[in-house]
């Protein structure tokens, strides 16, 4: 079983409209509401891959209940800490080829709730069934930037591997307690070091920095260019095929899901990277975020090439 953590989930509402006029009433009959947040996207892809998933984090209010029901309908086990304030909405208006987004900040997390989540994670790991935890996304207000560190420490005490996908600010903190895998995308890596990376050589040099923090796998995703990884002492380039892209939103989450699935199976570094990138590509080929078409899996998997770099 795999556990995912989403600290600031959302009800994602997407309005599809022929026209969208500012300062006027806009009526919409074509819309969808889905459970969102990076960790939840990871959970959805893991489910498509056939993994058993337990999802945790914070949920509150009727929006929280909506997410819980959505997860149950997908056979993902929700095990969230219930908070008083309502889980946020994230709204996207898609009209005339443009996308306008309104992202609520989300609820403030109280100190008692932050402690409850630590206990919840301890309980989840108590049974010994979970071998990997994947935590994705930003940290909500009320919690310190180093909140993930507490969760990583809990997992490490139980010999559970911790996979971390978060932006530069939180990554700076969490590397101090050595998660098993980190997955910045190239922009996040540039923000981390406040530099512009111009060549593969420079990229490799920057990635070396993380080795002193004893992180097993450093995977930098580069959108349609695939990924570069530093696993153990070796660098790998993951070359991916050109595909017809519908929406790359959530491809990083799909990449994490594929890797986590293989880490759970004790697969080789090559296999972890190959399945991960296959899932990232499949997500980009799909309109829906956190959704992959398993019928295409073998074909895409066959076209992902892993090369060990000198
Ligand atoms: P993030 O969503 O975190 O920014 P990326 O955009 O780098 O992550 O995507 C993660 C992975 O998904 C990439 O390494 C690649 O394997 C795949 N991917 C992303 N965008 C595309 C694309 N346009 N075409 C094919 N594959 C893609």
mmCIF file of C-alpha atoms and ligand atoms in Angstrom:
data_model
loop_
_atom_site.group_PDB
_atom_site.id
_atom_site.type_symbol
_atom_site.label_atom_id
_atom_site.label_comp_id
_atom_site.label_asym_id
_atom_site.label_seq_id
_atom_site.Cartn_x
_atom_site.Cartn_y
_atom_site.Cartn_z
ATOM 1 C CA UNK A 1 0.000 0.000 0.000
ATOM 2 C CA UNK A 2 1.117 3.581 -0.732
ATOM 3 C CA UNK A 3 0.233 6.660 1.334
ATOM 4 C CA UNK A 4 -0.125 10.111 -0.215
ATOM 5 C CA UNK A 5 -0.167 13.440 1.621
ATOM 6 C CA UNK A 6 -2.045 16.539 0.424
ATOM 7 C CA UNK A 7 -1.838 19.323 3.008
ATOM 8 C CA UNK A 8 -3.906 21.846 1.051
ATOM 9 C CA UNK A 9 -6.336 19.947 -1.203
ATOM 10 C CA UNK A 10 -8.971 21.702 -3.280
ATOM 11 C CA UNK A 11 -12.247 21.270 -5.046
ATOM 12 C CA UNK A 12 -11.222 22.114 -8.600
ATOM 13 C CA UNK A 13 -14.035 23.753 -10.530
ATOM 14 C CA UNK A 14 -13.623 24.180 -14.244
ATOM 15 C CA UNK A 15 -16.071 26.393 -16.150
ATOM 16 C CA UNK A 16 -16.100 25.986 -19.949
ATOM 17 C CA UNK A 17 -17.679 29.054 -21.573
ATOM 18 C CA UNK A 18 -18.048 30.438 -25.092
ATOM 19 C CA UNK A 19 -17.355 33.927 -23.767
ATOM 20 C CA UNK A 20 -16.327 35.354 -20.417
ATOM 21 C CA UNK A 21 -17.038 39.009 -19.791
ATOM 22 C CA UNK A 22 -15.491 40.899 -16.883
ATOM 23 C CA UNK A 23 -17.891 43.150 -14.953
ATOM 24 C CA UNK A 24 -20.987 41.301 -16.208
ATOM 25 C CA UNK A 25 -23.062 38.226 -15.318
ATOM 26 C CA UNK A 26 -21.683 35.074 -16.973
ATOM 27 C CA UNK A 27 -23.920 31.983 -17.026
ATOM 28 C CA UNK A 28 -22.373 28.574 -17.448
ATOM 29 C CA UNK A 29 -23.975 25.192 -18.124
ATOM 30 C CA UNK A 30 -20.792 23.258 -18.920
ATOM 31 C CA UNK A 31 -18.679 22.734 -15.804
ATOM 32 C CA UNK A 32 -16.980 19.994 -13.819
ATOM 33 C CA UNK A 33 -15.986 19.708 -10.167
ATOM 34 C CA UNK A 34 -13.244 17.318 -9.139
ATOM 35 C CA UNK A 35 -11.118 16.512 -6.101
ATOM 36 C CA UNK A 36 -7.781 18.271 -6.617
ATOM 37 C CA UNK A 37 -4.414 19.018 -5.086
ATOM 38 C CA UNK A 38 -1.085 17.504 -6.098
ATOM 39 C CA UNK A 39 -1.133 14.569 -3.659
ATOM 40 C CA UNK A 40 -4.663 13.706 -4.729
ATOM 41 C CA UNK A 41 -3.581 13.735 -8.385
ATOM 42 C CA UNK A 42 -0.791 11.328 -7.450
ATOM 43 C CA UNK A 43 -3.387 9.095 -5.745
ATOM 44 C CA UNK A 44 -5.594 9.031 -8.849
ATOM 45 C CA UNK A 45 -2.742 7.974 -11.132
ATOM 46 C CA UNK A 46 -1.600 5.346 -8.618
ATOM 47 C CA UNK A 47 -5.113 3.942 -8.653
ATOM 48 C CA UNK A 48 -5.059 3.722 -12.469
ATOM 49 C CA UNK A 49 -1.784 1.791 -12.130
ATOM 50 C CA UNK A 50 -3.534 -0.666 -9.811
ATOM 51 C CA UNK A 51 -1.973 0.347 -6.480
ATOM 52 C CA UNK A 52 -3.807 0.409 -3.188
ATOM 53 C CA UNK A 53 -3.738 3.991 -1.906
ATOM 54 C CA UNK A 54 -4.444 5.681 1.404
ATOM 55 C CA UNK A 55 -4.706 9.482 1.154
ATOM 56 C CA UNK A 56 -4.155 11.842 4.068
ATOM 57 C CA UNK A 57 -3.852 15.575 4.786
ATOM 58 C CA UNK A 58 -6.413 18.115 6.006
ATOM 59 C CA UNK A 59 -10.085 18.333 4.966
ATOM 60 C CA UNK A 60 -12.922 20.493 6.261
ATOM 61 C CA UNK A 61 -16.477 21.643 5.548
ATOM 62 C CA UNK A 62 -18.755 20.567 2.715
ATOM 63 C CA UNK A 63 -15.884 20.952 0.216
ATOM 64 C CA UNK A 64 -13.905 18.495 2.336
ATOM 65 C CA UNK A 65 -16.828 16.050 2.337
ATOM 66 C CA UNK A 66 -17.065 16.349 -1.448
ATOM 67 C CA UNK A 67 -13.396 15.362 -1.794
ATOM 68 C CA UNK A 68 -13.816 12.447 0.591
ATOM 69 C CA UNK A 69 -16.761 11.102 -1.429
ATOM 70 C CA UNK A 70 -14.894 11.544 -4.710
ATOM 71 C CA UNK A 71 -11.937 9.577 -3.350
ATOM 72 C CA UNK A 72 -14.172 6.807 -2.058
ATOM 73 C CA UNK A 73 -15.855 6.568 -5.459
ATOM 74 C CA UNK A 74 -12.382 5.965 -6.949
ATOM 75 C CA UNK A 75 -11.582 3.334 -4.276
ATOM 76 C CA UNK A 76 -8.895 5.548 -2.729
ATOM 77 C CA UNK A 77 -8.995 5.255 1.084
ATOM 78 C CA UNK A 78 -9.373 8.727 2.621
ATOM 79 C CA UNK A 79 -7.766 9.096 6.056
ATOM 80 C CA UNK A 80 -7.696 12.886 6.511
ATOM 81 C CA UNK A 81 -7.578 15.007 9.653
ATOM 82 C CA UNK A 82 -10.890 16.898 9.901
ATOM 83 C CA UNK A 83 -10.500 20.636 10.441
ATOM 84 C CA UNK A 84 -13.140 23.285 11.242
ATOM 85 C CA UNK A 85 -12.533 25.569 8.271
ATOM 86 C CA UNK A 86 -13.625 24.540 4.808
ATOM 87 C CA UNK A 87 -11.228 23.118 2.240
ATOM 88 C CA UNK A 88 -10.567 25.595 -0.583
ATOM 89 C CA UNK A 89 -11.975 25.880 -4.094
ATOM 90 C CA UNK A 90 -9.738 26.446 -7.095
ATOM 91 C CA UNK A 91 -11.579 27.845 -10.080
ATOM 92 C CA UNK A 92 -10.569 27.829 -13.735
ATOM 93 C CA UNK A 93 -12.559 29.600 -16.435
ATOM 94 C CA UNK A 94 -11.791 28.305 -19.901
ATOM 95 C CA UNK A 95 -13.049 30.533 -22.659
ATOM 96 C CA UNK A 96 -11.936 31.445 -26.191
ATOM 97 C CA UNK A 97 -8.693 29.471 -25.804
ATOM 98 C CA UNK A 98 -7.735 31.321 -22.618
ATOM 99 C CA UNK A 99 -7.640 30.051 -19.049
ATOM 100 C CA UNK A 100 -8.285 32.329 -16.062
ATOM 101 C CA UNK A 101 -7.676 30.848 -12.628
ATOM 102 C CA UNK A 102 -8.732 31.864 -9.128
ATOM 103 C CA UNK A 103 -6.922 29.873 -6.444
ATOM 104 C CA UNK A 104 -8.135 30.303 -2.872
ATOM 105 C CA UNK A 105 -5.367 30.312 -0.260
ATOM 106 C CA UNK A 106 -7.133 27.684 1.810
ATOM 107 C CA UNK A 107 -7.729 27.327 5.521
ATOM 108 C CA UNK A 108 -5.293 28.227 8.276
ATOM 109 C CA UNK A 109 -4.133 25.063 10.040
ATOM 110 C CA UNK A 110 -4.248 25.104 13.848
ATOM 111 C CA UNK A 111 -1.448 23.705 15.959
ATOM 112 C CA UNK A 112 -3.694 20.918 17.330
ATOM 113 C CA UNK A 113 -4.563 19.853 13.778
ATOM 114 C CA UNK A 114 -0.919 19.825 12.736
ATOM 115 C CA UNK A 115 -0.203 17.421 15.616
ATOM 116 C CA UNK A 116 -3.226 15.293 14.660
ATOM 117 C CA UNK A 117 -1.778 14.774 11.196
ATOM 118 C CA UNK A 118 1.507 13.570 12.650
ATOM 119 C CA UNK A 119 -0.447 11.068 14.745
ATOM 120 C CA UNK A 120 -2.565 10.099 11.715
ATOM 121 C CA UNK A 121 0.588 9.354 9.713
ATOM 122 C CA UNK A 122 2.009 7.331 12.603
ATOM 123 C CA UNK A 123 -1.224 5.301 12.680
ATOM 124 C CA UNK A 124 -1.162 4.748 8.926
ATOM 125 C CA UNK A 125 2.415 3.465 9.129
ATOM 126 C CA UNK A 126 1.774 1.399 12.272
ATOM 127 C CA UNK A 127 0.365 -1.587 10.366
ATOM 128 C CA UNK A 128 3.625 -1.945 8.409
ATOM 129 C CA UNK A 129 1.697 -2.249 5.129
ATOM 130 C CA UNK A 130 2.875 1.090 3.725
ATOM 131 C CA UNK A 131 6.392 1.077 2.230
ATOM 132 C CA UNK A 132 6.327 4.489 0.521
ATOM 133 C CA UNK A 133 4.830 7.883 1.344
ATOM 134 C CA UNK A 134 4.455 10.584 -1.324
ATOM 135 C CA UNK A 135 3.946 14.179 -0.199
ATOM 136 C CA UNK A 136 3.139 16.790 -2.818
ATOM 137 C CA UNK A 137 2.400 20.482 -2.931
ATOM 138 C CA UNK A 138 2.731 23.579 -0.809
ATOM 139 C CA UNK A 139 2.284 23.912 2.940
ATOM 140 C CA UNK A 140 -0.877 25.748 4.078
ATOM 141 C CA UNK A 141 -0.909 28.798 6.325
ATOM 142 C CA UNK A 142 -0.461 28.132 10.024
ATOM 143 C CA UNK A 143 2.248 25.500 9.514
ATOM 144 C CA UNK A 144 5.978 26.218 9.395
ATOM 145 C CA UNK A 145 7.917 25.893 6.146
ATOM 146 C CA UNK A 146 9.616 22.895 7.726
ATOM 147 C CA UNK A 147 6.398 20.996 8.512
ATOM 148 C CA UNK A 148 7.246 18.248 6.008
ATOM 149 C CA UNK A 149 10.397 17.550 8.056
ATOM 150 C CA UNK A 150 8.280 16.226 10.917
ATOM 151 C CA UNK A 151 6.448 13.877 8.544
ATOM 152 C CA UNK A 152 9.694 12.713 6.916
ATOM 153 C CA UNK A 153 11.135 11.921 10.351
ATOM 154 C CA UNK A 154 8.050 9.845 11.241
ATOM 155 C CA UNK A 155 8.393 7.845 8.010
ATOM 156 C CA UNK A 156 12.140 7.321 8.443
ATOM 157 C CA UNK A 157 11.646 5.995 11.976
ATOM 158 C CA UNK A 158 9.515 3.248 10.394
ATOM 159 C CA UNK A 159 11.939 2.644 7.487
ATOM 160 C CA UNK A 160 9.344 3.964 5.073
ATOM 161 C CA UNK A 161 10.631 5.779 1.978
ATOM 162 C CA UNK A 162 9.526 9.393 1.635
ATOM 163 C CA UNK A 163 9.021 10.980 -1.788
ATOM 164 C CA UNK A 164 8.890 14.757 -1.790
ATOM 165 C CA UNK A 165 7.508 16.999 -4.535
ATOM 166 C CA UNK A 166 7.305 20.591 -3.426
ATOM 167 C CA UNK A 167 8.507 24.046 -4.424
ATOM 168 C CA UNK A 168 11.903 25.594 -3.622
ATOM 169 C CA UNK A 169 11.019 27.224 -0.267
ATOM 170 C CA UNK A 170 9.792 23.994 1.329
ATOM 171 C CA UNK A 171 12.381 21.855 -0.445
ATOM 172 C CA UNK A 172 15.159 23.906 1.162
ATOM 173 C CA UNK A 173 13.869 22.777 4.546
ATOM 174 C CA UNK A 174 12.943 19.184 3.806
ATOM 175 C CA UNK A 175 16.282 18.165 2.252
ATOM 176 C CA UNK A 176 17.815 18.679 5.713
ATOM 177 C CA UNK A 177 16.152 15.456 6.884
ATOM 178 C CA UNK A 178 16.998 13.464 3.739
ATOM 179 C CA UNK A 179 13.840 12.287 1.963
ATOM 180 C CA UNK A 180 14.339 9.265 -0.332
ATOM 181 C CA UNK A 181 13.443 11.116 -3.538
ATOM 182 C CA UNK A 182 12.947 14.738 -4.560
ATOM 183 C CA UNK A 183 11.417 15.826 -7.869
ATOM 184 C CA UNK A 184 11.834 19.496 -8.637
ATOM 185 C CA UNK A 185 10.975 20.574 -12.159
ATOM 186 C CA UNK A 186 13.646 22.647 -13.888
ATOM 187 C CA UNK A 187 12.002 25.975 -12.916
ATOM 188 C CA UNK A 188 11.778 24.957 -9.284
ATOM 189 C CA UNK A 189 15.448 23.980 -9.368
ATOM 190 C CA UNK A 190 16.379 27.361 -10.847
ATOM 191 C CA UNK A 191 14.347 29.097 -8.138
ATOM 192 C CA UNK A 192 16.054 26.961 -5.523
ATOM 193 C CA UNK A 193 19.508 28.227 -6.518
ATOM 194 C CA UNK A 194 18.315 31.542 -7.939
ATOM 195 C CA UNK A 195 20.158 30.868 -11.207
ATOM 196 C CA UNK A 196 19.357 30.174 -14.871
ATOM 197 C CA UNK A 197 20.532 26.705 -15.926
ATOM 198 C CA UNK A 198 21.838 26.853 -19.495
ATOM 199 C CA UNK A 199 23.290 23.435 -20.185
ATOM 200 C CA UNK A 200 23.059 19.792 -19.140
ATOM 201 C CA UNK A 201 26.528 20.137 -17.622
ATOM 202 C CA UNK A 202 25.319 22.977 -15.399
ATOM 203 C CA UNK A 203 22.215 21.005 -14.503
ATOM 204 C CA UNK A 204 24.311 18.015 -13.421
ATOM 205 C CA UNK A 205 26.545 20.262 -11.338
ATOM 206 C CA UNK A 206 23.546 21.755 -9.520
ATOM 207 C CA UNK A 207 22.069 18.333 -8.858
ATOM 208 C CA UNK A 208 25.327 17.212 -7.192
ATOM 209 C CA UNK A 209 24.571 19.731 -4.442
ATOM 210 C CA UNK A 210 21.813 17.474 -3.075
ATOM 211 C CA UNK A 211 24.153 14.509 -2.660
ATOM 212 C CA UNK A 212 25.560 15.973 0.547
ATOM 213 C CA UNK A 213 22.044 15.653 1.991
ATOM 214 C CA UNK A 214 22.030 11.913 1.440
ATOM 215 C CA UNK A 215 19.050 11.822 -0.924
ATOM 216 C CA UNK A 216 18.866 8.569 -2.938
ATOM 217 C CA UNK A 217 17.073 9.868 -6.011
ATOM 218 C CA UNK A 218 17.119 13.408 -7.390
ATOM 219 C CA UNK A 219 14.823 13.623 -10.398
ATOM 220 C CA UNK A 220 14.583 16.881 -12.327
ATOM 221 C CA UNK A 221 11.683 16.948 -14.761
ATOM 222 C CA UNK A 222 11.952 19.070 -17.900
ATOM 223 C CA UNK A 223 8.463 18.869 -19.452
ATOM 224 C CA UNK A 224 8.551 17.672 -23.071
ATOM 225 C CA UNK A 225 12.331 17.141 -22.772
ATOM 226 C CA UNK A 226 11.893 14.288 -20.294
ATOM 227 C CA UNK A 227 13.991 14.203 -17.123
ATOM 228 C CA UNK A 228 17.517 14.014 -15.763
ATOM 229 C CA UNK A 229 18.106 11.966 -12.622
ATOM 230 C CA UNK A 230 20.911 11.394 -10.164
ATOM 231 C CA UNK A 231 20.383 8.032 -8.507
ATOM 232 C CA UNK A 232 23.017 6.662 -6.183
ATOM 233 C CA UNK A 233 26.246 7.725 -7.943
ATOM 234 C CA UNK A 234 24.944 7.710 -11.509
ATOM 235 C CA UNK A 235 23.303 10.271 -13.723
ATOM 236 C CA UNK A 236 20.534 9.177 -16.099
ATOM 237 C CA UNK A 237 18.927 10.986 -19.013
ATOM 238 C CA UNK A 238 15.343 9.956 -19.724
ATOM 239 C CA UNK A 239 14.577 10.550 -23.391
ATOM 240 C CA UNK A 240 10.883 10.639 -24.181
ATOM 241 C CA UNK A 241 8.938 10.436 -27.450
ATOM 242 C CA UNK A 242 7.180 13.380 -29.077
ATOM 243 C CA UNK A 243 3.460 12.913 -28.493
ATOM 244 C CA UNK A 244 0.231 14.762 -29.180
ATOM 245 C CA UNK A 245 -0.234 16.841 -26.014
ATOM 246 C CA UNK A 246 -3.707 17.727 -24.693
ATOM 247 C CA UNK A 247 -2.754 19.179 -21.267
ATOM 248 C CA UNK A 248 0.555 18.788 -19.410
ATOM 249 C CA UNK A 249 -1.004 20.089 -16.152
ATOM 250 C CA UNK A 250 -0.375 17.440 -13.484
ATOM 251 C CA UNK A 251 2.330 15.595 -15.473
ATOM 252 C CA UNK A 252 4.741 16.080 -12.576
ATOM 253 C CA UNK A 253 2.214 14.411 -10.265
ATOM 254 C CA UNK A 254 1.814 11.520 -12.711
ATOM 255 C CA UNK A 255 5.624 11.187 -12.896
ATOM 256 C CA UNK A 256 5.724 10.960 -9.087
ATOM 257 C CA UNK A 257 2.918 8.363 -9.069
ATOM 258 C CA UNK A 258 4.708 6.125 -11.573
ATOM 259 C CA UNK A 259 7.978 6.344 -9.649
ATOM 260 C CA UNK A 260 6.304 5.685 -6.301
ATOM 261 C CA UNK A 261 4.558 2.634 -7.721
ATOM 262 C CA UNK A 262 7.917 1.153 -8.747
ATOM 263 C CA UNK A 263 9.695 2.163 -5.524
ATOM 264 C CA UNK A 264 6.955 0.244 -3.708
ATOM 265 C CA UNK A 265 7.829 -2.793 -5.852
ATOM 266 C CA UNK A 266 11.581 -2.436 -5.123
ATOM 267 C CA UNK A 267 12.265 -1.943 -8.843
ATOM 268 C CA UNK A 268 15.603 -0.796 -10.270
ATOM 269 C CA UNK A 269 16.373 2.923 -10.715
ATOM 270 C CA UNK A 270 15.940 2.503 -14.483
ATOM 271 C CA UNK A 271 12.495 0.960 -14.099
ATOM 272 C CA UNK A 272 11.402 3.596 -11.571
ATOM 273 C CA UNK A 273 12.415 6.352 -14.011
ATOM 274 C CA UNK A 274 10.893 4.632 -17.024
ATOM 275 C CA UNK A 275 7.474 3.980 -15.495
ATOM 276 C CA UNK A 276 7.441 7.463 -13.930
ATOM 277 C CA UNK A 277 8.118 9.225 -17.214
ATOM 278 C CA UNK A 278 5.639 6.989 -19.039
ATOM 279 C CA UNK A 279 2.950 8.199 -16.627
ATOM 280 C CA UNK A 280 4.014 11.845 -17.031
ATOM 281 C CA UNK A 281 3.710 11.530 -20.813
ATOM 282 C CA UNK A 282 0.352 9.724 -20.602
ATOM 283 C CA UNK A 283 -0.985 12.511 -18.392
ATOM 284 C CA UNK A 284 0.164 15.137 -20.925
ATOM 285 C CA UNK A 285 -1.701 13.209 -23.647
ATOM 286 C CA UNK A 286 -4.920 13.446 -21.611
ATOM 287 C CA UNK A 287 -7.214 16.462 -21.156
ATOM 288 C CA UNK A 288 -7.898 15.629 -17.508
ATOM 289 C CA UNK A 289 -5.348 16.368 -14.768
ATOM 290 C CA UNK A 290 -4.130 13.268 -12.934
ATOM 291 C CA UNK A 291 -5.584 10.943 -15.513
ATOM 292 C CA UNK A 292 -3.782 8.407 -17.675
ATOM 293 C CA UNK A 293 -5.116 6.063 -20.350
ATOM 294 C CA UNK A 294 -3.695 2.655 -19.437
ATOM 295 C CA UNK A 295 -4.484 1.312 -22.942
ATOM 296 C CA UNK A 296 -1.576 3.457 -24.215
ATOM 297 C CA UNK A 297 0.832 2.418 -21.441
ATOM 298 C CA UNK A 298 2.820 -0.312 -23.231
ATOM 299 C CA UNK A 299 3.265 1.707 -26.421
ATOM 300 C CA UNK A 300 4.615 4.795 -24.592
ATOM 301 C CA UNK A 301 6.681 2.721 -22.149
ATOM 302 C CA UNK A 302 8.391 1.112 -25.136
ATOM 303 C CA UNK A 303 9.420 4.527 -26.455
ATOM 304 C CA UNK A 304 10.941 5.895 -23.225
ATOM 305 C CA UNK A 305 14.714 5.437 -23.340
ATOM 306 C CA UNK A 306 16.988 5.571 -20.310
ATOM 307 C CA UNK A 307 20.607 6.460 -20.866
ATOM 308 C CA UNK A 308 23.276 6.392 -18.176
ATOM 309 C CA UNK A 309 25.442 9.512 -18.507
ATOM 310 C CA UNK A 310 29.220 9.515 -18.187
HETATM 311 P P1 LIG B 1 5.680 19.501 -13.536
HETATM 312 O O1 LIG B 1 4.229 19.214 -13.808
HETATM 313 O O2 LIG B 1 6.089 19.185 -12.133
HETATM 314 O O3 LIG B 1 6.114 20.865 -14.007
HETATM 315 P P2 LIG B 1 6.924 18.430 -15.944
HETATM 316 O O4 LIG B 1 6.114 19.400 -16.744
HETATM 317 O O5 LIG B 1 8.395 18.561 -16.021
HETATM 318 O O6 LIG B 1 6.500 18.416 -14.409
HETATM 319 O O7 LIG B 1 6.478 16.973 -16.418
HETATM 320 C C1 LIG B 1 6.801 15.778 -15.758
HETATM 321 C C2 LIG B 1 7.053 14.696 -16.780
HETATM 322 O O8 LIG B 1 5.887 14.503 -17.612
HETATM 323 C C3 LIG B 1 8.198 15.016 -17.750
HETATM 324 O O9 LIG B 1 9.446 14.634 -17.191
HETATM 325 C C4 LIG B 1 7.793 14.171 -18.970
HETATM 326 O O10 LIG B 1 8.129 12.818 -18.775
HETATM 327 C C5 LIG B 1 6.264 14.293 -18.965
HETATM 328 N N1 LIG B 1 5.809 15.438 -19.775
HETATM 329 C C6 LIG B 1 5.546 16.697 -19.343
HETATM 330 N N2 LIG B 1 5.192 17.512 -20.356
HETATM 331 C C7 LIG B 1 5.223 16.760 -21.481
HETATM 332 C C8 LIG B 1 4.963 17.002 -22.876
HETATM 333 N N3 LIG B 1 4.614 18.216 -23.319
HETATM 334 N N4 LIG B 1 5.107 15.972 -23.741
HETATM 335 C C9 LIG B 1 5.459 14.734 -23.305
HETATM 336 N N5 LIG B 1 5.721 14.465 -22.007
HETATM 337 C C10 LIG B 1 5.604 15.428 -21.099
#
